[in-house]
XYZ file of N, CA and C in Angstrom:
828
model
N 108.834 63.838 120.767
C 109.555 64.878 120.055
C 108.727 65.414 119.022
N 108.721 66.798 118.880
C 107.995 67.567 117.901
C 108.641 67.374 116.482
N 107.762 67.149 115.480
C 108.133 66.950 114.147
C 107.691 68.176 113.315
N 108.785 69.084 112.988
C 108.427 70.199 112.201
C 108.732 70.030 110.591
N 108.816 68.834 110.062
C 108.915 68.511 108.780
C 107.703 69.016 107.968
N 107.939 69.309 106.695
C 107.007 70.015 105.887
C 106.904 69.349 104.468
N 105.885 68.584 104.078
C 105.858 68.045 102.687
C 105.484 69.182 101.706
N 105.771 68.877 100.606
C 105.409 69.864 99.396
C 103.993 70.168 99.480
N 103.079 69.090 99.658
C 101.653 69.347 99.656
C 101.252 70.245 100.749
N 101.898 70.092 101.904
C 101.536 70.925 103.084
C 102.008 72.364 102.862
N 103.265 72.510 102.169
C 103.550 73.971 101.885
C 102.746 74.571 100.952
N 102.230 73.829 99.956
C 101.233 74.535 98.944
C 99.895 74.742 99.664
N 99.506 73.908 100.579
C 98.232 74.175 101.275
C 98.302 75.535 101.993
N 99.523 75.633 102.728
C 99.689 76.965 103.497
C 99.742 78.072 102.580
N 100.518 77.985 101.420
C 100.659 79.127 100.532
C 99.330 79.464 99.939
N 98.433 78.528 99.653
C 97.085 78.815 99.082
C 96.317 79.469 100.127
N 96.179 78.963 101.318
C 95.526 79.535 102.491
C 96.059 81.096 102.662
N 97.233 81.401 102.677
C 97.724 82.567 102.944
C 97.380 83.605 101.714
N 97.442 83.114 100.594
C 97.079 83.886 99.390
C 95.550 84.255 99.411
N 94.680 83.256 99.751
C 93.284 83.362 99.817
C 92.776 84.487 100.920
N 93.484 84.319 102.004
C 93.069 85.060 103.174
C 93.705 86.492 103.245
N 94.849 86.587 102.723
C 95.584 87.810 102.987
C 96.196 88.412 101.739
N 96.202 87.667 100.548
C 96.703 87.981 99.342
C 98.334 88.108 99.392
N 98.779 87.657 100.340
C 100.408 87.557 100.574
C 100.875 86.255 99.748
N 102.004 86.493 99.066
C 102.544 85.468 98.303
C 103.701 84.761 99.019
N 103.702 83.449 99.083
C 104.680 82.631 99.689
C 105.309 81.826 98.704
N 106.477 82.141 98.300
C 107.245 81.568 97.104
C 108.006 80.292 97.520
N 108.225 79.369 96.644
C 109.003 78.240 96.934
C 110.334 78.661 97.421
N 110.883 77.930 98.346
C 112.143 78.317 99.090
C 111.872 78.908 100.592
N 110.625 79.183 100.713
C 110.165 79.605 102.132
C 109.736 78.530 103.035
N 110.089 77.473 102.723
C 109.570 76.280 103.658
C 109.958 76.544 105.011
N 111.274 76.992 105.252
C 111.808 77.298 106.607
C 111.101 78.295 107.215
N 110.278 79.149 106.617
C 109.428 80.312 107.303
C 108.288 79.706 107.729
N 107.584 78.743 107.109
C 106.447 78.055 107.431
C 106.830 77.183 108.676
N 107.971 76.459 108.604
C 108.235 75.628 109.758
C 108.479 76.503 111.060
N 109.218 77.591 110.843
C 109.597 78.541 112.130
C 108.228 79.076 112.547
N 107.273 79.536 111.741
C 106.165 80.228 112.209
C 104.993 79.263 112.760
N 104.945 78.123 112.140
C 103.741 77.210 112.701
C 104.022 76.367 113.651
N 105.412 76.091 113.931
C 105.868 75.208 115.092
C 105.227 75.551 116.389
N 105.252 76.866 116.826
C 104.717 77.365 118.049
C 103.109 77.241 118.015
N 102.576 77.398 116.885
C 101.038 77.260 116.666
C 100.702 75.837 117.078
N 101.317 74.926 116.493
C 101.092 73.412 116.514
C 101.290 73.000 118.180
N 102.390 73.580 118.758
C 102.723 73.232 120.129
C 101.719 73.834 121.081
N 101.201 74.969 120.851
C 100.056 75.613 121.580
C 98.867 74.766 121.677
N 98.562 74.036 120.593
C 97.397 73.104 120.471
C 97.758 71.711 120.900
N 98.984 71.491 121.435
C 99.435 70.137 121.884
C 99.333 69.054 120.645
N 99.792 69.548 119.488
C 99.909 68.755 118.334
C 101.337 68.382 118.203
N 101.536 67.111 117.677
C 102.992 66.512 117.690
C 103.753 66.917 116.505
N 103.054 67.669 115.474
C 103.841 67.967 114.251
C 103.016 69.109 113.517
N 103.773 69.786 112.671
C 103.092 70.716 111.718
C 101.972 70.032 110.787
N 102.389 68.728 110.409
C 101.455 67.968 109.605
C 100.185 67.731 110.189
N 100.095 67.455 111.517
C 98.925 67.218 112.227
C 98.100 68.536 112.327
N 98.804 69.678 112.564
C 98.153 70.972 112.593
C 97.444 71.344 111.265
N 98.183 71.018 110.063
C 97.483 71.254 108.954
C 96.395 70.238 108.492
N 96.519 69.033 108.912
C 95.517 67.959 108.791
C 94.346 68.425 109.508
N 94.427 68.945 110.762
C 93.163 69.521 111.421
C 92.532 70.644 110.622
N 93.336 71.423 110.030
C 92.804 72.630 109.250
C 91.920 72.146 108.012
N 92.689 71.066 107.462
C 91.938 70.478 106.242
C 90.696 69.842 106.529
N 90.612 69.254 107.778
C 89.489 68.315 108.165
C 88.298 69.076 108.929
N 88.633 70.238 109.444
C 87.515 70.927 110.241
C 87.475 72.273 109.659
N 86.227 72.833 109.691
C 85.974 74.230 109.401
C 86.292 75.122 110.662
N 87.508 75.091 111.150
C 87.956 75.812 112.251
C 88.462 77.114 111.947
N 87.546 78.217 112.029
C 87.866 79.521 111.508
C 88.906 80.144 112.536
N 88.693 79.789 113.745
C 89.756 80.453 114.785
C 91.177 79.998 114.447
N 91.269 78.651 114.277
C 92.721 78.120 113.985
C 93.165 78.607 112.665
N 92.253 78.615 111.680
C 92.691 79.276 110.439
C 93.327 80.667 110.547
N 92.590 81.448 111.283
C 93.064 82.804 111.660
C 94.440 82.781 112.274
N 94.491 81.861 113.222
C 95.698 81.795 114.039
C 96.953 81.451 113.139
N 96.630 80.511 112.194
C 97.755 80.091 111.206
C 98.063 81.265 110.401
N 97.131 81.988 109.830
C 97.434 83.063 108.891
C 98.141 84.209 109.575
N 97.773 84.535 110.888
C 98.337 85.576 111.586
C 99.778 85.169 111.963
N 100.047 84.061 112.179
C 101.402 83.487 112.526
C 102.334 83.601 111.277
N 101.718 83.530 110.001
C 102.509 83.514 108.885
C 102.782 85.091 108.343
N 102.030 86.001 108.928
C 102.170 87.371 108.477
C 103.461 87.855 109.122
N 104.304 88.613 108.366
C 105.637 89.269 108.917
C 105.273 90.431 109.824
N 105.816 90.412 111.032
C 105.487 91.513 111.903
C 106.707 92.179 112.345
N 107.837 92.273 111.529
C 108.979 93.022 111.931
C 108.759 94.379 111.845
N 109.098 95.106 112.829
C 109.037 96.654 112.981
C 109.936 97.079 114.149
N 110.063 98.422 114.256
C 110.746 99.017 115.314
C 110.401 100.399 115.412
N 110.867 101.039 116.499
C 110.615 102.445 116.592
C 111.594 103.207 115.731
N 111.177 104.247 115.020
C 112.066 105.052 114.275
C 112.812 104.224 113.261
N 112.095 103.181 112.507
C 112.702 102.192 111.699
C 113.271 103.054 110.469
N 114.632 102.640 110.162
C 115.379 103.149 109.099
C 115.657 104.624 109.295
N 115.279 105.346 110.327
C 115.488 106.623 110.778
C 115.368 107.725 109.704
N 115.743 107.674 108.525
C 115.694 108.853 107.542
C 114.175 109.086 107.224
N 113.219 108.208 107.118
C 111.966 108.504 106.652
C 111.293 109.488 107.830
N 111.581 109.247 109.050
C 111.199 109.986 110.235
C 111.908 111.265 110.472
N 113.136 111.364 110.136
C 113.746 112.745 110.168
C 113.151 113.636 108.918
N 112.828 113.046 107.867
C 112.203 113.578 106.733
C 110.909 114.130 107.056
N 110.114 113.235 107.738
C 108.816 113.665 108.363
C 108.866 114.810 109.274
N 109.779 114.881 110.146
C 109.900 115.977 111.066
C 110.387 117.214 110.454
N 111.339 117.092 109.623
C 111.918 118.297 109.074
C 111.270 118.960 107.933
N 110.663 118.155 107.102
C 110.043 118.674 105.804
C 108.651 118.224 105.582
N 108.246 117.018 105.726
C 106.910 116.603 105.353
C 105.873 117.258 106.363
N 105.945 116.990 107.623
C 104.933 117.611 108.479
C 104.817 119.073 108.520
N 106.012 119.830 108.451
C 105.792 121.210 108.389
C 105.029 121.679 107.095
N 105.252 120.996 106.054
C 104.544 121.500 104.784
C 103.009 121.106 104.903
N 102.778 119.932 105.403
C 101.324 119.600 105.494
C 100.673 120.352 106.518
N 101.273 120.641 107.702
C 100.681 121.616 108.656
C 100.337 122.962 108.068
N 101.363 123.487 107.206
C 101.217 124.800 106.674
C 99.877 124.876 105.816
N 99.857 123.700 105.014
C 98.658 123.683 103.995
C 97.337 123.494 104.769
N 97.266 122.958 106.008
C 96.091 122.683 106.639
C 95.815 123.665 107.787
N 96.318 124.882 107.694
C 96.104 125.883 108.649
C 94.647 126.246 108.802
N 93.945 126.355 107.675
C 92.470 126.701 107.648
C 91.648 125.628 108.463
N 91.872 124.238 108.103
C 91.121 123.337 108.579
C 91.423 122.794 110.005
N 92.775 123.082 110.335
C 93.281 122.586 111.632
C 93.053 121.204 111.939
N 93.126 120.366 110.954
C 92.881 118.938 111.170
C 93.950 118.211 110.319
N 94.471 117.036 110.853
C 95.378 116.336 110.178
C 95.070 114.729 110.191
N 94.982 114.110 109.122
C 94.517 112.686 108.966
C 95.832 111.898 108.501
N 96.217 110.935 109.420
C 97.484 110.118 109.024
C 97.016 108.676 109.261
N 97.401 107.812 108.271
C 96.955 106.400 108.426
C 98.323 105.555 108.244
N 98.576 104.739 109.235
C 99.640 103.846 109.207
C 99.029 102.281 108.879
N 99.254 101.948 107.618
C 98.689 100.457 107.205
C 99.695 99.599 107.612
N 99.332 98.349 107.818
C 100.186 97.171 108.221
C 101.072 97.660 109.359
N 100.534 98.052 110.436
C 101.310 98.723 111.561
C 101.911 97.753 112.542
N 101.713 96.493 112.312
C 102.300 95.378 113.156
C 101.966 95.708 114.733
N 103.034 95.685 115.440
C 102.911 95.846 116.922
C 102.901 97.378 117.479
N 102.728 98.338 116.431
C 102.505 99.696 116.844
C 103.655 100.564 116.971
N 104.884 100.304 116.733
C 105.938 101.159 116.869
C 105.872 102.297 115.967
N 105.505 102.097 114.663
C 105.474 103.114 113.619
C 104.532 104.138 114.083
N 103.202 103.845 114.321
C 102.333 104.984 114.602
C 102.787 105.779 115.966
N 103.176 104.973 116.976
C 103.647 105.623 118.221
C 104.829 106.557 117.929
N 105.755 106.128 116.951
C 106.845 106.971 116.610
C 106.342 108.330 116.117
N 105.285 108.307 115.268
C 104.691 109.446 114.591
C 104.087 110.341 115.668
N 103.394 109.759 116.669
C 102.784 110.251 117.751
C 103.743 111.168 118.633
N 104.796 110.400 119.030
C 105.907 111.063 119.671
C 106.554 112.193 119.015
N 106.832 112.125 117.692
C 107.324 113.290 117.004
C 106.396 114.455 116.975
N 105.107 114.204 116.848
C 104.077 115.299 117.029
C 104.205 115.887 118.322
N 104.221 115.137 119.335
C 104.276 115.651 120.784
C 105.597 116.372 121.110
N 106.617 115.900 120.431
C 107.976 116.397 120.791
C 108.224 117.705 120.059
N 107.727 117.867 118.805
C 108.295 118.970 117.937
C 107.160 119.766 117.299
N 105.743 119.341 117.571
C 104.816 120.234 116.910
C 103.740 120.539 117.966
N 103.922 121.182 118.992
C 102.991 121.280 120.102
C 101.803 122.169 119.612
N 101.930 122.891 118.653
C 100.828 123.712 118.122
C 99.708 122.682 117.716
N 100.079 121.469 117.396
C 98.880 120.580 116.994
C 98.126 120.097 118.160
N 98.490 120.426 119.392
C 97.629 120.231 120.514
C 96.257 120.791 120.422
N 96.110 121.886 119.650
C 94.844 122.459 119.422
C 94.230 122.103 118.111
N 94.739 120.956 117.434
C 94.155 120.603 116.207
C 93.478 119.248 116.434
N 92.684 118.857 115.484
C 92.053 117.467 115.505
C 92.955 116.644 114.705
N 93.526 115.580 115.495
C 94.574 114.691 114.838
C 93.812 113.334 114.810
N 93.872 112.847 113.746
C 93.207 111.480 113.292
C 94.482 110.767 112.943
N 95.077 109.957 113.913
C 96.178 109.109 113.677
C 95.701 107.645 113.804
N 95.414 106.872 112.615
C 94.745 105.626 112.578
C 95.858 104.655 112.290
N 95.787 103.532 112.840
C 96.760 102.460 112.482
C 95.978 101.102 112.221
N 96.408 100.255 111.220
C 95.563 99.094 110.929
C 96.579 97.929 110.747
N 96.087 96.744 110.979
C 96.908 95.634 110.690
C 95.840 94.386 110.475
N 96.410 93.413 109.792
C 95.463 92.234 109.535
C 95.444 91.288 110.795
N 96.427 91.364 111.595
C 96.457 90.626 112.820
C 95.690 91.146 114.023
N 94.772 90.328 114.521
C 94.186 90.781 115.804
C 95.001 90.777 116.917
N 95.931 89.799 116.893
C 96.771 89.776 118.042
C 97.885 90.952 118.180
N 98.267 91.433 116.892
C 99.035 92.746 116.793
C 98.317 93.828 117.165
N 96.891 93.933 116.840
C 96.106 95.185 117.246
C 96.067 95.198 118.719
N 95.778 94.065 119.322
C 95.705 93.930 120.828
C 97.056 94.312 121.554
N 98.057 93.858 120.824
C 99.395 94.155 121.465
C 99.715 95.693 121.283
N 99.302 96.285 120.098
C 99.605 97.684 119.891
C 98.810 98.476 120.951
N 97.521 98.128 121.080
C 96.845 98.954 122.024
C 97.298 98.855 123.442
N 97.940 97.725 123.858
C 98.473 97.585 125.273
C 99.782 98.497 125.307
N 100.450 98.628 124.195
C 101.662 99.483 124.147
C 102.660 99.179 125.190
N 102.788 97.861 125.476
C 103.789 97.430 126.369
C 104.949 96.644 125.588
N 106.176 97.192 125.749
C 107.349 96.625 124.872
C 108.554 96.137 125.745
N 109.190 95.152 125.132
C 110.350 94.566 125.795
C 111.577 95.519 125.803
N 112.528 95.209 126.723
C 113.797 95.977 126.638
C 114.371 95.956 125.230
N 114.447 94.807 124.532
C 115.026 94.746 123.166
C 114.229 95.683 122.318
N 112.918 95.800 122.361
C 112.041 96.619 121.516
C 112.376 98.002 121.638
N 112.477 98.491 122.999
C 112.698 99.965 123.155
C 114.232 100.332 122.895
N 115.085 99.347 122.902
C 116.451 99.605 122.529
C 116.661 99.714 121.028
N 115.835 99.231 120.240
C 115.948 99.310 118.782
C 115.431 100.658 118.235
N 116.239 101.668 118.012
C 115.888 102.807 117.370
C 115.307 103.958 118.146
N 114.875 103.693 119.347
C 114.158 104.722 120.227
C 115.235 105.450 120.990
N 115.354 106.729 120.773
C 116.429 107.634 121.461
C 116.144 107.423 122.976
N 117.222 107.443 123.779
C 117.152 107.227 125.184
C 116.218 108.117 125.888
N 116.440 109.519 125.404
C 115.598 110.593 126.111
C 114.127 110.356 125.836
N 113.666 109.868 124.697
C 112.277 109.603 124.484
C 111.898 108.447 125.399
N 112.683 107.371 125.563
C 112.386 106.234 126.171
C 112.086 106.569 127.752
N 112.984 107.487 128.176
C 112.761 107.924 129.588
C 111.665 108.817 129.857
N 111.271 109.563 128.769
C 110.213 110.615 128.875
C 108.879 110.028 128.734
N 108.667 109.028 127.825
C 107.434 108.567 127.466
C 107.084 107.122 127.881
N 108.016 106.458 128.533
C 107.835 105.039 128.915
C 108.144 104.955 130.497
N 107.469 103.946 131.018
C 107.587 103.615 132.524
C 108.046 102.167 132.550
N 109.281 101.895 133.027
C 109.603 100.504 133.294
C 108.924 99.760 134.361
N 108.462 98.557 133.930
C 107.901 97.704 134.984
C 108.530 96.282 134.783
N 109.477 95.988 135.602
C 110.229 94.726 135.572
C 111.024 94.753 134.206
N 110.842 93.785 133.350
C 111.712 93.774 132.130
C 110.748 94.367 130.951
N 109.744 95.000 131.143
C 108.921 95.619 130.130
C 108.867 97.227 130.241
N 108.452 97.808 129.165
C 108.347 99.285 129.262
C 106.943 99.595 128.678
N 106.139 100.453 129.542
C 104.743 100.773 129.165
C 104.861 102.242 128.726
N 104.181 102.449 127.488
C 104.074 103.723 126.929
C 103.089 104.568 127.580
N 103.392 105.728 127.750
C 102.543 106.771 128.409
C 101.123 106.877 127.732
N 100.083 107.077 128.557
C 98.677 107.241 128.096
C 98.601 108.428 127.102
N 99.480 109.429 127.342
C 99.278 110.527 126.565
C 99.589 110.386 125.135
N 100.612 109.317 124.865
C 100.902 108.908 123.451
C 99.910 107.881 123.065
N 99.695 106.984 123.827
C 98.680 105.847 123.424
C 97.363 106.472 123.068
N 97.005 107.424 123.653
C 95.494 108.006 123.406
C 95.542 108.657 121.947
N 96.634 108.962 121.440
C 96.649 109.632 120.165
C 96.374 108.701 118.992
N 96.580 107.341 119.133
C 96.386 106.379 118.068
C 95.298 105.580 118.220
N 94.522 105.380 117.127
C 93.308 104.392 117.113
C 93.830 103.223 116.239
N 93.720 102.090 116.843
C 94.127 100.894 116.045
C 92.788 100.107 115.575
N 92.775 99.612 114.437
C 91.745 98.902 113.841
C 92.140 97.668 112.948
N 91.419 96.582 113.133
C 91.901 95.524 112.152
C 91.406 95.679 110.750
N 92.295 95.371 109.768
C 92.014 95.671 108.443
C 92.876 94.769 107.528
N 92.212 94.092 106.476
C 92.888 93.360 105.509
C 92.978 94.023 104.293
N 94.138 94.471 103.873
C 94.339 95.418 102.733
C 93.908 94.725 101.445
N 93.839 93.423 101.356
C 93.540 92.689 100.172
C 91.933 92.541 100.115
N 91.223 92.818 101.074
C 89.647 92.619 101.048
C 89.262 94.177 100.920
N 87.876 94.346 100.726
C 87.297 95.611 100.482
C 87.522 96.535 101.724
N 87.882 97.765 101.458
C 88.143 98.646 102.623
C 86.917 99.329 103.143
N 87.002 99.748 104.470
C 85.807 100.434 105.025
C 85.720 101.837 104.461
N 84.705 102.569 104.862
C 84.679 104.058 104.456
C 85.810 104.829 105.277
N 86.636 105.565 104.546
C 87.766 106.187 105.146
C 87.762 107.573 104.671
N 88.448 108.526 105.536
C 88.477 109.903 105.110
C 89.584 110.168 104.087
N 89.858 111.369 103.610
C 90.850 111.628 102.736
C 92.161 111.780 103.751
N 93.259 111.110 103.419
C 94.382 111.024 104.225
C 95.492 112.164 103.785
N 96.020 112.837 104.743
C 97.145 113.784 104.393
C 98.524 112.904 104.218
N 98.697 111.956 105.128
C 99.819 111.090 105.012
C 99.516 109.608 105.124
N 99.958 108.806 104.238
C 99.718 107.396 104.394
C 101.136 106.656 104.475
N 101.225 105.917 105.478
C 102.429 105.018 105.611
C 102.079 103.670 105.185
N 102.685 103.203 104.227
C 102.428 101.696 103.730
C 103.845 101.044 103.538
N 104.561 101.004 104.530
C 105.863 100.548 104.458
C 106.120 99.061 104.605
N 106.879 98.502 103.788
C 107.420 97.076 103.888
C 106.333 96.062 103.862
N 105.302 96.363 103.205
C 104.103 95.246 103.133
C 103.866 95.029 101.632
N 104.056 96.055 100.688
C 103.786 95.708 99.373
C 104.604 94.694 98.715
N 105.889 94.509 99.296
C 106.779 93.569 98.755
C 106.237 92.110 98.820
N 105.275 91.964 99.700
C 104.659 90.585 99.992
C 103.494 90.212 99.060
N 103.016 91.287 98.242
C 101.851 91.079 97.485
C 102.172 90.750 96.063
N 101.357 90.169 95.244
C 101.537 90.048 93.770
C 101.273 91.327 93.077
N 101.516 91.384 91.817
C 101.345 92.583 91.078
C 99.895 93.075 90.966
N 98.967 92.125 90.846
C 97.579 92.524 90.835
C 97.055 93.113 92.068
N 97.613 92.544 93.243
C 97.122 93.242 94.546
C 97.772 94.527 94.760
N 98.979 94.716 94.233
C 99.756 96.001 94.487
C 98.971 96.999 93.663
N 98.571 96.700 92.516
C 97.770 97.702 91.684
C 96.462 97.993 92.258
N 95.749 97.057 92.827
C 94.477 97.296 93.604
C 94.675 98.335 94.663
N 95.703 98.013 95.515
C 95.963 98.856 96.681
C 96.294 100.258 96.297
N 97.182 100.459 95.392
C 97.550 101.800 94.987
C 96.539 102.520 94.356
N 95.625 101.779 93.663
C 94.439 102.402 93.071
C 93.553 102.941 93.990
N 93.322 102.163 95.093
C 92.430 102.692 96.307
C 93.033 103.948 96.992
N 94.316 103.840 97.062
C 94.997 104.998 97.799
C 94.856 106.186 96.986
N 95.051 106.031 95.595
C 94.770 107.162 94.771
C 93.498 108.000 95.084
N 92.416 107.344 95.384
C 91.140 107.948 95.757
C 91.129 108.513 97.122
N 92.000 108.020 97.965
C 91.992 108.487 99.428
C 93.088 109.468 99.850
N 94.043 109.554 99.038
C 95.199 110.506 99.373
C 94.781 111.909 98.931
N 94.984 112.878 99.729
C 94.772 114.255 99.506
C 95.768 114.610 98.259
N 95.285 115.460 97.291
C 96.143 115.887 96.263
C 97.488 116.346 96.552
N 97.686 117.008 97.754
C 99.020 117.361 98.280
C 99.428 116.650 99.322
N 98.872 115.417 99.447
C 99.354 114.523 100.604
C 100.620 113.714 100.144
N 101.055 112.880 101.074
C 102.134 111.910 100.934
C 101.935 110.625 101.169
N 102.420 109.685 100.387
C 102.486 108.321 100.491
C 103.956 107.863 100.739
N 104.182 107.084 101.908
C 105.559 106.560 102.116
C 105.472 105.127 101.990
N 106.343 104.595 101.144
C 106.639 103.196 100.903
C 107.996 102.783 101.652
N 108.235 101.456 101.672
C 109.544 100.921 102.126
C 110.581 101.217 101.126
N 111.810 101.032 101.735
C 113.007 101.210 100.835
C 113.069 100.340 99.627
N 112.454 99.158 99.621
C 112.617 98.231 98.540
C 111.236 98.252 97.680
N 110.469 99.379 97.882
C 109.081 99.331 97.187
C 109.035 100.511 96.347
N 108.193 100.397 95.277
C 108.099 101.557 94.349
C 106.623 101.495 93.653
N 106.216 102.452 93.187
C 104.993 102.604 92.495
C 105.229 102.339 90.813
N 106.569 102.514 90.486
C 106.904 102.373 89.064
C 106.469 100.996 88.406
N 105.916 101.053 87.388
C 105.480 99.940 86.676
C 104.134 99.317 87.190
N 103.582 99.881 88.227
C 102.305 99.377 88.908
C 101.183 100.361 88.718
N 101.438 101.654 89.090
C 100.443 102.883 88.900
C 101.181 104.132 88.641
N 100.875 104.543 87.431
C 101.552 105.813 87.075
C 100.893 107.134 87.582
N 100.028 107.050 88.611
C 99.460 108.134 89.212
C 100.375 108.857 90.123
N 101.459 108.268 90.447
C 102.358 108.702 91.560
C 103.733 109.169 90.979
N 104.211 110.011 91.743
C 105.727 110.383 91.306
C 106.503 110.413 92.631
N 107.679 109.826 92.605
C 108.506 109.945 93.759
C 109.094 111.319 94.035
N 109.083 111.714 95.330
C 109.643 112.951 95.570
C 111.153 112.857 95.736
N 111.870 112.971 94.674
C 113.355 112.673 94.755
C 114.128 113.544 95.723
N 113.663 114.754 96.013
C 114.402 115.597 96.873
C 114.355 115.285 98.345
N 113.413 114.391 98.635
C 113.347 113.846 99.983
C 114.173 112.639 100.256
N 114.378 111.822 99.216
C 115.221 110.661 99.343
C 114.848 109.740 100.519
N 113.631 109.516 100.713
C 113.234 108.637 101.793
C 111.915 107.761 101.442
N 111.669 107.529 100.252
C 110.588 106.826 99.778
C 109.223 107.459 99.884
N 109.140 108.836 99.796
C 107.816 109.524 99.771
C 107.420 109.737 98.418
N 106.091 109.578 98.163
C 105.470 109.639 96.779
C 104.352 110.751 96.937
N 104.116 111.380 95.776
C 102.799 112.224 95.826
C 102.112 111.932 94.559
N 100.863 112.292 94.456
C 99.977 112.220 93.302
C 100.438 113.163 92.246
N 100.618 112.662 91.062
C 100.932 113.579 89.950
C 99.774 114.631 89.694
N 100.157 115.904 89.514
C 99.316 116.899 89.185
C 98.123 116.526 88.057
């Protein structure tokens, strides 16, 4: 019988590993999360308990297993058109404004950070295809990143379960852009080809990146400590176009962290811009 019990020392070991590798904070009281996320990892390796899994990590310099544990602990919750209003605002207000201001360059740079299994960037790609066909003649750089290599590969595959396509995705879009194969739904190549997925750890040094017109950084900052939040927002300050937009999650804010930003109150969907 599998033993998913977790000692205080084991919890602290996982919290320290997660902090060092991803800068994510794991607070006391989240022992249940460690048990739920690491039980499948231990079972895949034919280990009888979480304690044995962590003992192996302590005793061996097993980089692959360490990555597997960290990836298992990273929250991957997402959905198509998540929370609805940010994407309605994107379609009705934000994209039209950005497109108008980029008429001379005819190029659009959009970055989805912490993109999990890809529903967010693919939602943006579908909005562009459905409502902004003039962009077919533009250069569109739609880049998505995530710390998890497993999520990057899953995003590139763009194959989703019935439950995943039922969560937030309008039926008309599902029928237009997906093909059902058994119990899964495959996204059309026309949409898949619009997004470039790349592994990236937001807490580590960033690669060379272009200036972004839109940055989606939703529902990930809440897992970082104040110092990491400040570092990330400081980097974004240098990468966001002066008239670009930063979108945070509903429970996230720049207030008290970086005063370079101001919330666009008229949009009421978590959009921020750099102060003049």
